[in-house]
Amino acid sequence: MLALLQTVAEIVKRWWSEFTLQTKLMALATLMVSLVVSGFTFWAVNTIQQDARLSDTRFGRDLGLLLASNVTQLIAEDNKTEVARFSSQFYSSTSSLRYILYADAEGQIFFGIPFSDIQVQNSLTIERRIQLPEDFATHLEEPLIRQHATPNGVVTDVFVPLNYEGRYLGVLAVGTNPNPTVVTSFTLTRDVTIAVFVSIWVMVILGAVFNALTITKPIKELVVGVKNIAAKNFQQRIDLPLGGELGELIESFNEMAERLERYEEQNIEEMTAQKAKLETLISTIADGALLLDTDLNVVLVNPTAQRIFAWEGKDIVGRNVLHSLPAAVQMEITRPLYQVARKEREGGEFRIALSEPIGRTIRILVTTVLDASRENLRGIAMTVQDVTREAELNEAKSQFISNISHELRTPLFNIKSFIETLHEYGDDLSEPQRREFLETANHETDRLTRLVNDVLDLSRLESCRIYHLDSVELAQPIEQTLRTYQLNAKDKGIALQQEIEPNLPAVLGHYDLLVQVFANLVGNALKFTPAGGKVVIRAYQLQNSSELPSNPGLVRVEISDTGIGIDPEDRDAIFDRFFRVENRVHTLEGTGLGLSIVRNIIDKHHSQIHLVSEVGVGTTFWFDLPIFAGESVMN
């Protein structure tokens, strides 16, 4: 039962909350008016009813006293026949009488109208008594008056004590009917009151229904429509057959919604086109680009940024960018990003070295995105640049400057030392000493010249200079190299040989550059080959074999020696600038640029330099050159 009452209360509460304030106020005002009118009407009815009851009691009292005054002596004389006759006449002559009862002093009824005469006394006789208050016999001055309700109205009961010459004879009970005029008036008044009350609420309900159908419902529909419009649901329409001002309002609303829908479609098309242009532009940018909102959530990211941060296949749009960045980047830019979001700073530049997913150096530029007024922050733009190559070049440049400075300082110091000694103490030195000092200065000058020439050659090769590649007979640069180093090889006791395939076709190359390649490779071979060793230059054409089936027109060149060999840990760095094996073996001197020059020259010929080496056995450098096809090439 309690659950049912709670359910009903919830329904009533929800039903009441759906009414507008105007409807609620009208209902409350109507309730107050109906209560006031009903209360006033019920007060009037009660007043009339009380007056009617007072009149009925007075009439019954007077009627009882009149009847008692006429029958008291007859009862005292025990003349019940005359009492019955007189009472019957009195009852018949008075239409307001309902009953007449006579009881003796003990309350035993001995005569009554409209009751039957005295019944035969037997065991089945029901004694009828009048139940009176215990103190009734002690208060015989005034009659006792009561009223009780019956289906036909309120009956007034009058109990008149019968006293004769100071002796209590019994009681006379008279019942009178209510005044029919008063009863009719009371009933009419009550019905009118109920009818008025019901009419008022019927009018209120009809008014509420009319208000709901004509005013409240359209207004609710308009409220829902406005909320949908505010929620960007521009397809909302209101279809109610109303006229007047509400009809005009609904028609204006539908027209506004239609215009907004067309405007939204146009804007969506324009925004889609602009977004496509923006995404296309961002995707083609070589640098990584990210656009964040004020909560640091990713709005847009281009493929370059995804590649740099290894985000391929991950959906990071809508997520906080700090949760997806590498740990090194998070540590560096977390605080600055929050400062930019709080407008405590405008941006910044950060250079960060990454170890994952691969080792690289990146530069991140953080800038704010403001609105048209340049006052409100709309987002944050991050530009990510992979500056690994730049960092490597800067490091290489610094290393190159450091190395070249060191290499230049050594011969210059030696030259200056010997010349100063000759200048200051030349007269005190013997002729052999002065000649030795001059030879050392000359040797250091040659070394300085070679270093400068190698640096110039390397710089020229790494520049954008264009070389003309033409037909070259390999036998000529090889023979020139052998003639240059033949005497040096003989002095060291090293056999310098060539193994050139007969009828070797000409190759596409640059004569002077190839001479420099052979000179550097043969010079290194002689430098690291002990006496009794051998250095061989080979050149032969590669046939159409399983080795290179797609390049039948190549000539392979090999420079082999039986020298000390190269450790495996040095083979990857052997072609770097200023890297010298003698730094590890503590033997001969060199500039450390020869093999770097060789690699650049071979690159100019669109080929690669390779090596095979075994410590204590020897080393072989080899590369392939294309056979000249009759056309020169600019490179």
PDB file of N, CA and C in Angstrom, residues 291-370:
ATOM      1  N   LEU A 291      48.340  20.020 -33.665  1.00  0.00           N
ATOM      2  CA  LEU A 291      47.465  21.088 -33.187  1.00  0.00           C
ATOM      3  C   LEU A 291      46.749  20.574 -31.946  1.00  0.00           C
ATOM      4  N   LEU A 292      46.892  21.320 -30.837  1.00  0.00           N
ATOM      5  CA  LEU A 292      46.303  20.933 -29.553  1.00  0.00           C
ATOM      6  C   LEU A 292      45.244  21.946 -29.157  1.00  0.00           C
ATOM      7  N   ASP A 293      44.258  21.497 -28.363  1.00  0.00           N
ATOM      8  CA  ASP A 293      43.309  22.439 -27.794  1.00  0.00           C
ATOM      9  C   ASP A 293      43.866  22.950 -26.471  1.00  0.00           C
ATOM     10  N   THR A 294      43.075  23.749 -25.765  1.00  0.00           N
ATOM     11  CA  THR A 294      43.558  24.360 -24.531  1.00  0.00           C
ATOM     12  C   THR A 294      43.736  23.345 -23.410  1.00  0.00           C
ATOM     13  N   ASP A 295      43.188  22.128 -23.577  1.00  0.00           N
ATOM     14  CA  ASP A 295      43.376  21.062 -22.589  1.00  0.00           C
ATOM     15  C   ASP A 295      44.498  20.112 -22.986  1.00  0.00           C
ATOM     16  N   LEU A 296      45.271  20.483 -24.003  1.00  0.00           N
ATOM     17  CA  LEU A 296      46.410  19.707 -24.508  1.00  0.00           C
ATOM     18  C   LEU A 296      45.981  18.409 -25.182  1.00  0.00           C
ATOM     19  N   ASN A 297      44.726  18.329 -25.616  1.00  0.00           N
ATOM     20  CA  ASN A 297      44.265  17.175 -26.384  1.00  0.00           C
ATOM     21  C   ASN A 297      44.603  17.376 -27.859  1.00  0.00           C
ATOM     22  N   VAL A 298      44.971  16.298 -28.539  1.00  0.00           N
ATOM     23  CA  VAL A 298      45.387  16.381 -29.935  1.00  0.00           C
ATOM     24  C   VAL A 298      44.158  16.613 -30.812  1.00  0.00           C
ATOM     25  N   VAL A 299      44.210  17.657 -31.623  1.00  0.00           N
ATOM     26  CA  VAL A 299      43.139  17.955 -32.575  1.00  0.00           C
ATOM     27  C   VAL A 299      43.532  17.494 -33.979  1.00  0.00           C
ATOM     28  N   LEU A 300      44.805  17.680 -34.320  1.00  0.00           N
ATOM     29  CA  LEU A 300      45.265  17.342 -35.662  1.00  0.00           C
ATOM     30  C   LEU A 300      46.735  16.941 -35.583  1.00  0.00           C
ATOM     31  N   VAL A 301      47.105  15.937 -36.368  1.00  0.00           N
ATOM     32  CA  VAL A 301      48.491  15.488 -36.415  1.00  0.00           C
ATOM     33  C   VAL A 301      48.783  15.024 -37.837  1.00  0.00           C
ATOM     34  N   ASN A 302      49.960  15.371 -38.356  1.00  0.00           N
ATOM     35  CA  ASN A 302      50.296  14.972 -39.725  1.00  0.00           C
ATOM     36  C   ASN A 302      51.169  13.714 -39.724  1.00  0.00           C
ATOM     37  N   PRO A 303      51.311  13.082 -40.894  1.00  0.00           N
ATOM     38  CA  PRO A 303      52.071  11.822 -40.948  1.00  0.00           C
ATOM     39  C   PRO A 303      53.523  11.948 -40.500  1.00  0.00           C
ATOM     40  N   THR A 304      54.135  13.104 -40.730  1.00  0.00           N
ATOM     41  CA  THR A 304      55.534  13.261 -40.326  1.00  0.00           C
ATOM     42  C   THR A 304      55.681  13.149 -38.815  1.00  0.00           C
ATOM     43  N   ALA A 305      54.796  13.814 -38.068  1.00  0.00           N
ATOM     44  CA  ALA A 305      54.838  13.711 -36.606  1.00  0.00           C
ATOM     45  C   ALA A 305      54.562  12.285 -36.156  1.00  0.00           C
ATOM     46  N   GLN A 306      53.642  11.618 -36.825  1.00  0.00           N
ATOM     47  CA  GLN A 306      53.367  10.217 -36.473  1.00  0.00           C
ATOM     48  C   GLN A 306      54.600   9.348 -36.682  1.00  0.00           C
ATOM     49  N   ARG A 307      55.331   9.612 -37.752  1.00  0.00           N
ATOM     50  CA  ARG A 307      56.520   8.821 -38.013  1.00  0.00           C
ATOM     51  C   ARG A 307      57.621   9.129 -36.998  1.00  0.00           C
ATOM     52  N   ILE A 308      57.789  10.385 -36.636  1.00  0.00           N
ATOM     53  CA  ILE A 308      58.853  10.761 -35.704  1.00  0.00           C
ATOM     54  C   ILE A 308      58.618  10.143 -34.335  1.00  0.00           C
ATOM     55  N   PHE A 309      57.345  10.168 -33.878  1.00  0.00           N
ATOM     56  CA  PHE A 309      57.020   9.663 -32.543  1.00  0.00           C
ATOM     57  C   PHE A 309      56.511   8.221 -32.564  1.00  0.00           C
ATOM     58  N   ALA A 310      56.613   7.541 -33.730  1.00  0.00           N
ATOM     59  CA  ALA A 310      56.179   6.136 -33.842  1.00  0.00           C
ATOM     60  C   ALA A 310      54.710   5.982 -33.473  1.00  0.00           C
ATOM     61  N   TRP A 311      53.865   6.853 -34.033  1.00  0.00           N
ATOM     62  CA  TRP A 311      52.419   6.804 -33.782  1.00  0.00           C
ATOM     63  C   TRP A 311      51.661   6.139 -34.920  1.00  0.00           C
ATOM     64  N   GLU A 312      52.359   5.500 -35.846  1.00  0.00           N
ATOM     65  CA  GLU A 312      51.656   4.867 -36.957  1.00  0.00           C
ATOM     66  C   GLU A 312      50.718   3.783 -36.422  1.00  0.00           C
ATOM     67  N   GLY A 313      49.479   3.830 -36.907  1.00  0.00           N
ATOM     68  CA  GLY A 313      48.482   2.851 -36.485  1.00  0.00           C
ATOM     69  C   GLY A 313      47.832   3.165 -35.158  1.00  0.00           C
ATOM     70  N   LYS A 314      48.174   4.271 -34.522  1.00  0.00           N
ATOM     71  CA  LYS A 314      47.577   4.651 -33.251  1.00  0.00           C
ATOM     72  C   LYS A 314      46.654   5.859 -33.458  1.00  0.00           C
ATOM     73  N   ASP A 315      45.521   5.834 -32.794  1.00  0.00           N
ATOM     74  CA  ASP A 315      44.566   6.934 -32.859  1.00  0.00           C
ATOM     75  C   ASP A 315      44.763   7.797 -31.621  1.00  0.00           C
ATOM     76  N   ILE A 316      45.497   8.883 -31.775  1.00  0.00           N
ATOM     77  CA  ILE A 316      45.776   9.753 -30.633  1.00  0.00           C
ATOM     78  C   ILE A 316      44.948  11.025 -30.662  1.00  0.00           C
ATOM     79  N   VAL A 317      44.133  11.217 -31.705  1.00  0.00           N
ATOM     80  CA  VAL A 317      43.291  12.409 -31.776  1.00  0.00           C
ATOM     81  C   VAL A 317      42.277  12.348 -30.643  1.00  0.00           C
ATOM     82  N   GLY A 318      42.168  13.461 -29.902  1.00  0.00           N
ATOM     83  CA  GLY A 318      41.259  13.518 -28.760  1.00  0.00           C
ATOM     84  C   GLY A 318      41.910  13.120 -27.449  1.00  0.00           C
ATOM     85  N   ARG A 319      43.142  12.625 -27.490  1.00  0.00           N
ATOM     86  CA  ARG A 319      43.836  12.228 -26.277  1.00  0.00           C
ATOM     87  C   ARG A 319      44.872  13.284 -25.882  1.00  0.00           C
ATOM     88  N   ASN A 320      45.219  13.302 -24.609  1.00  0.00           N
ATOM     89  CA  ASN A 320      46.228  14.238 -24.128  1.00  0.00           C
ATOM     90  C   ASN A 320      47.573  13.883 -24.763  1.00  0.00           C
ATOM     91  N   VAL A 321      48.201  14.876 -25.375  1.00  0.00           N
ATOM     92  CA  VAL A 321      49.434  14.613 -26.120  1.00  0.00           C
ATOM     93  C   VAL A 321      50.557  14.146 -25.208  1.00  0.00           C
ATOM     94  N   LEU A 322      50.549  14.576 -23.940  1.00  0.00           N
ATOM     95  CA  LEU A 322      51.630  14.207 -23.030  1.00  0.00           C
ATOM     96  C   LEU A 322      51.613  12.721 -22.702  1.00  0.00           C
ATOM     97  N   HIS A 323      50.443  12.083 -22.867  1.00  0.00           N
ATOM     98  CA  HIS A 323      50.356  10.658 -22.577  1.00  0.00           C
ATOM     99  C   HIS A 323      50.947   9.801 -23.694  1.00  0.00           C
ATOM    100  N   SER A 324      51.205  10.387 -24.850  1.00  0.00           N
ATOM    101  CA  SER A 324      51.692   9.621 -26.001  1.00  0.00           C
ATOM    102  C   SER A 324      53.121   9.980 -26.389  1.00  0.00           C
ATOM    103  N   LEU A 325      53.661  11.047 -25.861  1.00  0.00           N
ATOM    104  CA  LEU A 325      55.015  11.467 -26.230  1.00  0.00           C
ATOM    105  C   LEU A 325      56.056  10.606 -25.530  1.00  0.00           C
ATOM    106  N   PRO A 326      57.252  10.467 -26.125  1.00  0.00           N
ATOM    107  CA  PRO A 326      58.342   9.749 -25.454  1.00  0.00           C
ATOM    108  C   PRO A 326      58.702  10.411 -24.133  1.00  0.00           C
ATOM    109  N   ALA A 327      59.283   9.627 -23.247  1.00  0.00           N
ATOM    110  CA  ALA A 327      59.575  10.119 -21.896  1.00  0.00           C
ATOM    111  C   ALA A 327      60.492  11.339 -21.923  1.00  0.00           C
ATOM    112  N   ALA A 328      61.485  11.328 -22.816  1.00  0.00           N
ATOM    113  CA  ALA A 328      62.418  12.465 -22.876  1.00  0.00           C
ATOM    114  C   ALA A 328      61.699  13.745 -23.276  1.00  0.00           C
ATOM    115  N   VAL A 329      60.739  13.637 -24.206  1.00  0.00           N
ATOM    116  CA  VAL A 329      59.982  14.820 -24.632  1.00  0.00           C
ATOM    117  C   VAL A 329      59.044  15.276 -23.525  1.00  0.00           C
ATOM    118  N   GLN A 330      58.415  14.334 -22.831  1.00  0.00           N
ATOM    119  CA  GLN A 330      57.518  14.698 -21.727  1.00  0.00           C
ATOM    120  C   GLN A 330      58.259  15.501 -20.660  1.00  0.00           C
ATOM    121  N   MET A 331      59.434  15.034 -20.279  1.00  0.00           N
ATOM    122  CA  MET A 331      60.190  15.714 -19.240  1.00  0.00           C
ATOM    123  C   MET A 331      60.553  17.131 -19.660  1.00  0.00           C
ATOM    124  N   GLU A 332      60.766  17.334 -20.960  1.00  0.00           N
ATOM    125  CA  GLU A 332      61.247  18.629 -21.431  1.00  0.00           C
ATOM    126  C   GLU A 332      60.135  19.650 -21.625  1.00  0.00           C
ATOM    127  N   ILE A 333      58.966  19.212 -22.122  1.00  0.00           N
ATOM    128  CA  ILE A 333      57.961  20.200 -22.536  1.00  0.00           C
ATOM    129  C   ILE A 333      56.668  20.154 -21.721  1.00  0.00           C
ATOM    130  N   THR A 334      56.542  19.272 -20.721  1.00  0.00           N
ATOM    131  CA  THR A 334      55.295  19.221 -19.940  1.00  0.00           C
ATOM    132  C   THR A 334      55.008  20.554 -19.259  1.00  0.00           C
ATOM    133  N   ARG A 335      55.965  21.051 -18.515  1.00  0.00           N
ATOM    134  CA  ARG A 335      55.743  22.315 -17.811  1.00  0.00           C
ATOM    135  C   ARG A 335      55.550  23.485 -18.776  1.00  0.00           C
ATOM    136  N   PRO A 336      56.392  23.626 -19.813  1.00  0.00           N
ATOM    137  CA  PRO A 336      56.139  24.735 -20.754  1.00  0.00           C
ATOM    138  C   PRO A 336      54.770  24.660 -21.428  1.00  0.00           C
ATOM    139  N   LEU A 337      54.300  23.455 -21.762  1.00  0.00           N
ATOM    140  CA  LEU A 337      52.985  23.351 -22.401  1.00  0.00           C
ATOM    141  C   LEU A 337      51.875  23.835 -21.471  1.00  0.00           C
ATOM    142  N   TYR A 338      51.941  23.438 -20.210  1.00  0.00           N
ATOM    143  CA  TYR A 338      50.919  23.909 -19.263  1.00  0.00           C
ATOM    144  C   TYR A 338      51.024  25.423 -19.055  1.00  0.00           C
ATOM    145  N   GLN A 339      52.235  25.951 -19.073  1.00  0.00           N
ATOM    146  CA  GLN A 339      52.389  27.408 -18.959  1.00  0.00           C
ATOM    147  C   GLN A 339      51.792  28.118 -20.170  1.00  0.00           C
ATOM    148  N   VAL A 340      51.992  27.559 -21.351  1.00  0.00           N
ATOM    149  CA  VAL A 340      51.393  28.157 -22.552  1.00  0.00           C
ATOM    150  C   VAL A 340      49.872  28.070 -22.482  1.00  0.00           C
ATOM    151  N   ALA A 341      49.346  26.926 -21.999  1.00  0.00           N
ATOM    152  CA  ALA A 341      47.893  26.765 -21.896  1.00  0.00           C
ATOM    153  C   ALA A 341      47.298  27.754 -20.907  1.00  0.00           C
ATOM    154  N   ARG A 342      48.073  28.109 -19.869  1.00  0.00           N
ATOM    155  CA  ARG A 342      47.596  29.101 -18.891  1.00  0.00           C
ATOM    156  C   ARG A 342      47.954  30.529 -19.290  1.00  0.00           C
ATOM    157  N   LYS A 343      48.518  30.694 -20.497  1.00  0.00           N
ATOM    158  CA  LYS A 343      48.900  32.010 -21.024  1.00  0.00           C
ATOM    159  C   LYS A 343      49.971  32.670 -20.161  1.00  0.00           C
ATOM    160  N   GLU A 344      50.802  31.834 -19.506  1.00  0.00           N
ATOM    161  CA  GLU A 344      51.913  32.371 -18.734  1.00  0.00           C
ATOM    162  C   GLU A 344      53.139  32.591 -19.609  1.00  0.00           C
ATOM    163  N   ARG A 345      53.177  31.990 -20.779  1.00  0.00           N
ATOM    164  CA  ARG A 345      54.233  32.214 -21.748  1.00  0.00           C
ATOM    165  C   ARG A 345      53.656  32.016 -23.135  1.00  0.00           C
ATOM    166  N   GLU A 346      54.321  32.552 -24.139  1.00  0.00           N
ATOM    167  CA  GLU A 346      53.790  32.523 -25.499  1.00  0.00           C
ATOM    168  C   GLU A 346      54.247  31.307 -26.295  1.00  0.00           C
ATOM    169  N   GLY A 347      55.308  30.665 -25.910  1.00  0.00           N
ATOM    170  CA  GLY A 347      55.808  29.511 -26.665  1.00  0.00           C
ATOM    171  C   GLY A 347      57.250  29.238 -26.309  1.00  0.00           C
ATOM    172  N   GLY A 348      57.944  28.570 -27.221  1.00  0.00           N
ATOM    173  CA  GLY A 348      59.342  28.274 -26.958  1.00  0.00           C
ATOM    174  C   GLY A 348      59.897  27.294 -27.971  1.00  0.00           C
ATOM    175  N   GLU A 349      61.203  27.102 -27.926  1.00  0.00           N
ATOM    176  CA  GLU A 349      61.913  26.174 -28.807  1.00  0.00           C
ATOM    177  C   GLU A 349      62.706  25.201 -27.943  1.00  0.00           C
ATOM    178  N   PHE A 350      62.608  23.921 -28.295  1.00  0.00           N
ATOM    179  CA  PHE A 350      63.247  22.882 -27.499  1.00  0.00           C
ATOM    180  C   PHE A 350      63.980  21.920 -28.430  1.00  0.00           C
ATOM    181  N   ARG A 351      65.207  21.582 -28.083  1.00  0.00           N
ATOM    182  CA  ARG A 351      66.008  20.607 -28.829  1.00  0.00           C
ATOM    183  C   ARG A 351      66.205  19.400 -27.918  1.00  0.00           C
ATOM    184  N   ILE A 352      65.750  18.241 -28.377  1.00  0.00           N
ATOM    185  CA  ILE A 352      65.701  17.047 -27.534  1.00  0.00           C
ATOM    186  C   ILE A 352      66.321  15.885 -28.291  1.00  0.00           C
ATOM    187  N   ALA A 353      67.159  15.129 -27.597  1.00  0.00           N
ATOM    188  CA  ALA A 353      67.757  13.922 -28.171  1.00  0.00           C
ATOM    189  C   ALA A 353      66.916  12.717 -27.761  1.00  0.00           C
ATOM    190  N   LEU A 354      66.474  11.933 -28.752  1.00  0.00           N
ATOM    191  CA  LEU A 354      65.658  10.756 -28.515  1.00  0.00           C
ATOM    192  C   LEU A 354      66.494   9.496 -28.720  1.00  0.00           C
ATOM    193  N   SER A 355      66.193   8.527 -27.883  1.00  0.00           N
ATOM    194  CA  SER A 355      66.827   7.219 -28.048  1.00  0.00           C
ATOM    195  C   SER A 355      65.840   6.178 -28.561  1.00  0.00           C
ATOM    196  N   GLU A 356      64.531   6.474 -28.463  1.00  0.00           N
ATOM    197  CA  GLU A 356      63.477   5.569 -28.929  1.00  0.00           C
ATOM    198  C   GLU A 356      62.508   6.364 -29.796  1.00  0.00           C
ATOM    199  N   PRO A 357      61.911   5.762 -30.807  1.00  0.00           N
ATOM    200  CA  PRO A 357      62.126   4.373 -31.244  1.00  0.00           C
ATOM    201  C   PRO A 357      63.480   4.177 -31.925  1.00  0.00           C
ATOM    202  N   ILE A 358      64.069   5.286 -32.455  1.00  0.00           N
ATOM    203  CA  ILE A 358      65.421   5.229 -32.987  1.00  0.00           C
ATOM    204  C   ILE A 358      66.146   6.471 -32.497  1.00  0.00           C
ATOM    205  N   GLY A 359      67.465   6.406 -32.491  1.00  0.00           N
ATOM    206  CA  GLY A 359      68.227   7.548 -32.047  1.00  0.00           C
ATOM    207  C   GLY A 359      68.123   8.699 -33.039  1.00  0.00           C
ATOM    208  N   ARG A 360      67.685   9.839 -32.554  1.00  0.00           N
ATOM    209  CA  ARG A 360      67.569  11.021 -33.407  1.00  0.00           C
ATOM    210  C   ARG A 360      67.483  12.259 -32.521  1.00  0.00           C
ATOM    211  N   THR A 361      67.686  13.395 -33.151  1.00  0.00           N
ATOM    212  CA  THR A 361      67.586  14.684 -32.467  1.00  0.00           C
ATOM    213  C   THR A 361      66.447  15.477 -33.107  1.00  0.00           C
ATOM    214  N   ILE A 362      65.535  15.978 -32.273  1.00  0.00           N
ATOM    215  CA  ILE A 362      64.393  16.731 -32.800  1.00  0.00           C
ATOM    216  C   ILE A 362      64.382  18.118 -32.186  1.00  0.00           C
ATOM    217  N   ARG A 363      63.768  19.039 -32.943  1.00  0.00           N
ATOM    218  CA  ARG A 363      63.547  20.395 -32.454  1.00  0.00           C
ATOM    219  C   ARG A 363      62.050  20.649 -32.452  1.00  0.00           C
ATOM    220  N   ILE A 364      61.497  21.081 -31.320  1.00  0.00           N
ATOM    221  CA  ILE A 364      60.065  21.320 -31.166  1.00  0.00           C
ATOM    222  C   ILE A 364      59.835  22.807 -30.971  1.00  0.00           C
ATOM    223  N   LEU A 365      59.007  23.378 -31.819  1.00  0.00           N
ATOM    224  CA  LEU A 365      58.610  24.782 -31.720  1.00  0.00           C
ATOM    225  C   LEU A 365      57.170  24.835 -31.229  1.00  0.00           C
ATOM    226  N   VAL A 366      56.941  25.500 -30.106  1.00  0.00           N
ATOM    227  CA  VAL A 366      55.606  25.624 -29.520  1.00  0.00           C
ATOM    228  C   VAL A 366      55.135  27.061 -29.684  1.00  0.00           C
ATOM    229  N   THR A 367      53.978  27.240 -30.319  1.00  0.00           N
ATOM    230  CA  THR A 367      53.412  28.567 -30.529  1.00  0.00           C
ATOM    231  C   THR A 367      51.935  28.544 -30.146  1.00  0.00           C
ATOM    232  N   THR A 368      51.425  29.704 -29.772  1.00  0.00           N
ATOM    233  CA  THR A 368      50.015  29.823 -29.378  1.00  0.00           C
ATOM    234  C   THR A 368      49.160  30.135 -30.598  1.00  0.00           C
ATOM    235  N   VAL A 369      47.924  29.666 -30.554  1.00  0.00           N
ATOM    236  CA  VAL A 369      46.931  29.968 -31.588  1.00  0.00           C
ATOM    237  C   VAL A 369      45.854  30.824 -30.938  1.00  0.00           C
ATOM    238  N   LEU A 370      45.748  32.077 -31.347  1.00  0.00           N
ATOM    239  CA  LEU A 370      44.811  33.029 -30.753  1.00  0.00           C
ATOM    240  C   LEU A 370      43.636  33.273 -31.677  1.00  0.00           C
TER     241      LEU A 370
END
